[in-house]
Every structure is written in structure tokens, then in C-alpha cells.
Amino acid sequence: MSLSTTQKITYSLVLIGLTIIVTVPDVVFGFIMEIFHLLFELVFILFEWLESTLDHLVEHLFHTDLHTTQIIVFYLILTLFAYPAFYLWQKLNKLCAYLKDSAGYCQDQLSYLKADTGFYWQGLPWLDRAKVFAIVLGSLYLASFFFM
């Protein structure tokens, strides 16, 4: 099998990424949390900018006092966010219906996997069972160093 240059680069980057995740999971987790914090902070700053801009526009256009301006801006922002929220609600309803329909298929596959694993385990000799048990225990022991 001959891989193209793009595939080689892709596989190399995936391997490097997996190596980084396995060797320093705390740094990767901290980096991901910092990215989420940055995104939420940007959303907050954009919301405050929108609110401040609407406050100044309403106050300038309609010559209203502070309380009236705040009420008008509140309902403007509520109106601006109502349509995307309604659109998201419709999409989530469709997604939930799809997941509900596919849950039966997943349960069938899970029961097949359980039965297949049970048959495999029953067919193993005692020595192979001990090997599998030792591998699982060793893996859990090594994983405890990364996550504890």
C-alpha cells in the first residue's frame, strides 16, 4: 500500500497529537479549558459591546432616560436572540427524534457485542484468560499514573 504525501503528513500529525495527549494530558486539558475560557470571554465582550451600542443608539434617537432606554434595549436584545433560539430548538427536536430512532439500533449492537464478548471469553483457555486479565490490570495501573 503506497500512501500519498498528504496521507503521510496527516497520519504523522495524528500520531504526534496522540503522543502529546498521552504524555501530557494535564497540559492538553488546561489548554483546552483556556481556549473555552477565551471563547466565552469573547462572547461576553461582544454582548456587552452590542448592549452598549444599542443603549447609545436608543438614547440618541429617541431622547429617553436611562430606565426607558434599558427597557427598550432589553426587548431589542430579546428579539434579536429569540429567532436563533427558536431555530436551535427546532434543530434539537429533530436531533432528539433521530437519536431516539437510532437508539434501538445501538441497543441491538450493544447486545450483540455483549454476547460476542461472552462467547469469546468462554472459548479462551485459562492461560489466555489470565493473560487478558493481567493486560487489563497493567493498563489500568499505568493509566492511574496519568489521571491520578
mmCIF file of C-alpha atoms in Angstrom:
data_model
loop_
_atom_site.group_PDB
_atom_site.id
_atom_site.type_symbol
_atom_site.label_atom_id
_atom_site.label_comp_id
_atom_site.label_asym_id
_atom_site.label_seq_id
_atom_site.Cartn_x
_atom_site.Cartn_y
_atom_site.Cartn_z
ATOM 1 C CA MET A 1 0.000 0.000 0.000
ATOM 2 C CA SER A 2 1.503 3.281 -1.092
ATOM 3 C CA LEU A 3 0.476 6.400 0.791
ATOM 4 C CA SER A 4 0.373 9.824 -0.775
ATOM 5 C CA THR A 5 2.311 12.701 0.744
ATOM 6 C CA THR A 6 -0.867 14.229 2.139
ATOM 7 C CA GLN A 7 -1.815 10.968 3.848
ATOM 8 C CA LYS A 8 1.678 10.626 5.318
ATOM 9 C CA ILE A 9 1.529 14.153 6.708
ATOM 10 C CA THR A 10 -1.968 13.577 8.087
ATOM 11 C CA TYR A 11 -1.017 10.299 9.769
ATOM 12 C CA SER A 12 2.151 11.872 11.172
ATOM 13 C CA LEU A 13 0.224 14.800 12.636
ATOM 14 C CA VAL A 14 -2.378 12.473 14.162
ATOM 15 C CA LEU A 15 0.385 10.340 15.679
ATOM 16 C CA ILE A 16 2.137 13.426 17.072
ATOM 17 C CA GLY A 17 -1.164 14.693 18.507
ATOM 18 C CA LEU A 18 -1.948 11.362 20.150
ATOM 19 C CA THR A 19 1.568 11.189 21.588
ATOM 20 C CA ILE A 20 1.186 14.658 23.085
ATOM 21 C CA ILE A 21 -2.229 13.797 24.536
ATOM 22 C CA VAL A 22 -0.934 10.579 26.100
ATOM 23 C CA THR A 23 2.273 12.045 27.509
ATOM 24 C CA VAL A 24 0.950 15.334 28.927
ATOM 25 C CA PRO A 25 -2.839 15.107 29.330
ATOM 26 C CA ASP A 26 -2.918 17.763 32.068
ATOM 27 C CA VAL A 27 -1.318 20.359 29.782
ATOM 28 C CA VAL A 28 -3.666 19.469 26.917
ATOM 29 C CA PHE A 29 -6.708 19.657 29.215
ATOM 30 C CA GLY A 30 -5.532 23.013 30.606
ATOM 31 C CA PHE A 31 -5.007 24.348 27.074
ATOM 32 C CA ILE A 32 -8.497 23.260 26.000
ATOM 33 C CA MET A 33 -10.016 24.886 29.090
ATOM 34 C CA GLU A 34 -8.132 28.120 28.349
ATOM 35 C CA ILE A 35 -9.488 28.105 24.781
ATOM 36 C CA PHE A 36 -13.064 27.671 26.076
ATOM 37 C CA HIS A 37 -12.491 30.452 28.614
ATOM 38 C CA LEU A 38 -11.217 32.728 25.851
ATOM 39 C CA LEU A 39 -14.246 31.964 23.655
ATOM 40 C CA PHE A 40 -16.719 32.646 26.478
ATOM 41 C CA GLU A 41 -14.912 35.883 27.306
ATOM 42 C CA LEU A 42 -15.093 36.978 23.655
ATOM 43 C CA VAL A 43 -18.822 36.209 23.565
ATOM 44 C CA PHE A 44 -19.298 38.232 26.759
ATOM 45 C CA ILE A 45 -17.343 41.193 25.358
ATOM 46 C CA LEU A 46 -19.347 41.086 22.105
ATOM 47 C CA PHE A 47 -22.607 41.007 24.057
ATOM 48 C CA GLU A 48 -21.534 43.978 26.189
ATOM 49 C CA TRP A 49 -20.480 45.861 23.054
ATOM 50 C CA LEU A 50 -23.868 45.164 21.439
ATOM 51 C CA GLU A 51 -25.721 46.270 24.556
ATOM 52 C CA SER A 52 -23.680 49.455 24.920
ATOM 53 C CA THR A 53 -24.094 50.317 21.246
ATOM 54 C CA LEU A 54 -27.850 49.790 21.403
ATOM 55 C CA ASP A 55 -28.024 51.871 24.597
ATOM 56 C CA HIS A 56 -26.314 54.805 22.909
ATOM 57 C CA LEU A 57 -28.371 54.487 19.716
ATOM 58 C CA VAL A 58 -31.720 54.301 21.503
ATOM 59 C CA GLU A 59 -30.817 57.126 23.864
ATOM 60 C CA HIS A 60 -29.657 59.310 20.972
ATOM 61 C CA LEU A 61 -32.517 58.520 18.566
ATOM 62 C CA PHE A 62 -35.444 58.615 20.997
ATOM 63 C CA HIS A 63 -34.088 61.014 23.677
ATOM 64 C CA THR A 64 -35.119 58.716 26.524
ATOM 65 C CA ASP A 65 -33.971 58.478 30.120
ATOM 66 C CA LEU A 66 -31.800 55.639 31.467
ATOM 67 C CA HIS A 67 -34.589 53.338 32.664
ATOM 68 C CA THR A 68 -36.636 53.601 29.459
ATOM 69 C CA THR A 69 -33.513 53.036 27.373
ATOM 70 C CA GLN A 70 -32.673 49.898 29.343
ATOM 71 C CA ILE A 71 -36.188 48.509 28.864
ATOM 72 C CA ILE A 72 -36.133 49.182 25.113
ATOM 73 C CA VAL A 73 -32.665 47.643 24.732
ATOM 74 C CA PHE A 74 -33.702 44.595 26.773
ATOM 75 C CA TYR A 75 -36.614 43.864 24.450
ATOM 76 C CA LEU A 76 -34.481 44.547 21.370
ATOM 77 C CA ILE A 77 -31.856 42.046 22.535
ATOM 78 C CA LEU A 78 -34.578 39.562 23.482
ATOM 79 C CA THR A 79 -35.983 39.878 19.967
ATOM 80 C CA LEU A 80 -32.526 39.503 18.398
ATOM 81 C CA PHE A 81 -31.836 36.273 20.297
ATOM 82 C CA ALA A 82 -35.352 34.800 20.067
ATOM 83 C CA TYR A 83 -35.122 33.671 16.438
ATOM 84 C CA PRO A 84 -31.770 31.835 16.755
ATOM 85 C CA ALA A 85 -33.022 30.217 19.971
ATOM 86 C CA PHE A 86 -36.205 29.077 18.207
ATOM 87 C CA TYR A 87 -34.173 27.759 15.253
ATOM 88 C CA LEU A 88 -31.867 25.883 17.638
ATOM 89 C CA TRP A 89 -34.893 24.455 19.468
ATOM 90 C CA GLN A 90 -36.286 23.070 16.204
ATOM 91 C CA LYS A 91 -32.948 21.517 15.233
ATOM 92 C CA LEU A 92 -32.533 19.962 18.695
ATOM 93 C CA ASN A 93 -36.020 18.448 18.466
ATOM 94 C CA LYS A 94 -35.104 16.855 15.133
ATOM 95 C CA LEU A 95 -31.798 15.617 16.568
ATOM 96 C CA CYS A 96 -33.546 14.105 19.602
ATOM 97 C CA ALA A 97 -36.062 12.347 17.356
ATOM 98 C CA TYR A 98 -33.222 10.959 15.233
ATOM 99 C CA LEU A 99 -31.316 9.760 18.294
ATOM 100 C CA LYS A 100 -34.482 8.181 19.674
ATOM 101 C CA ASP A 101 -34.959 6.263 16.419
ATOM 102 C CA SER A 102 -31.341 5.140 16.295
ATOM 103 C CA ALA A 103 -31.284 4.092 19.972
ATOM 104 C CA GLY A 104 -32.888 0.756 19.098
ATOM 105 C CA TYR A 105 -30.143 0.026 16.602
ATOM 106 C CA CYS A 106 -27.469 0.919 19.168
ATOM 107 C CA GLN A 107 -29.082 -1.330 21.773
ATOM 108 C CA ASP A 108 -29.122 -4.211 19.292
ATOM 109 C CA GLN A 109 -25.446 -3.672 18.515
ATOM 110 C CA LEU A 110 -24.595 -3.472 22.219
ATOM 111 C CA SER A 111 -26.391 -6.733 22.992
ATOM 112 C CA TYR A 112 -24.595 -8.381 20.057
ATOM 113 C CA LEU A 113 -21.259 -7.067 21.357
ATOM 114 C CA LYS A 114 -22.000 -8.365 24.865
ATOM 115 C CA ALA A 115 -22.918 -11.806 23.548
ATOM 116 C CA ASP A 116 -19.890 -11.914 21.254
ATOM 117 C CA THR A 117 -17.559 -10.897 24.088
ATOM 118 C CA GLY A 118 -19.087 -13.534 26.357
ATOM 119 C CA PHE A 119 -18.640 -16.252 23.731
ATOM 120 C CA TYR A 120 -15.047 -15.143 23.148
ATOM 121 C CA TRP A 121 -14.300 -15.215 26.880
ATOM 122 C CA GLN A 122 -15.864 -18.664 27.300
ATOM 123 C CA GLY A 123 -13.807 -20.004 24.417
ATOM 124 C CA LEU A 124 -10.483 -18.852 25.885
ATOM 125 C CA PRO A 125 -8.250 -21.301 27.742
ATOM 126 C CA TRP A 126 -7.328 -20.475 31.344
ATOM 127 C CA LEU A 127 -3.846 -19.265 30.431
ATOM 128 C CA ASP A 128 -5.181 -16.801 27.846
ATOM 129 C CA ARG A 129 -7.784 -15.568 30.325
ATOM 130 C CA ALA A 130 -5.003 -14.885 32.813
ATOM 131 C CA LYS A 131 -3.063 -13.000 30.107
ATOM 132 C CA VAL A 132 -6.053 -10.804 29.253
ATOM 133 C CA PHE A 133 -6.689 -10.146 32.944
ATOM 134 C CA ALA A 134 -3.025 -9.212 33.504
ATOM 135 C CA ILE A 135 -3.019 -6.882 30.483
ATOM 136 C CA VAL A 136 -6.156 -5.102 31.697
ATOM 137 C CA LEU A 137 -4.800 -4.729 35.233
ATOM 138 C CA GLY A 138 -1.437 -3.493 33.943
ATOM 139 C CA SER A 139 -3.121 -0.973 31.652
ATOM 140 C CA LEU A 140 -5.269 0.341 34.489
ATOM 141 C CA TYR A 141 -2.199 0.599 36.717
ATOM 142 C CA LEU A 142 -0.298 2.600 34.088
ATOM 143 C CA ALA A 143 -3.324 4.774 33.372
ATOM 144 C CA SER A 144 -3.558 5.615 37.071
ATOM 145 C CA PHE A 145 -0.225 7.453 36.764
ATOM 146 C CA PHE A 146 -1.667 9.730 34.089
ATOM 147 C CA PHE A 147 -5.021 10.527 35.649
ATOM 148 C CA MET A 148 -4.410 10.492 39.404
#
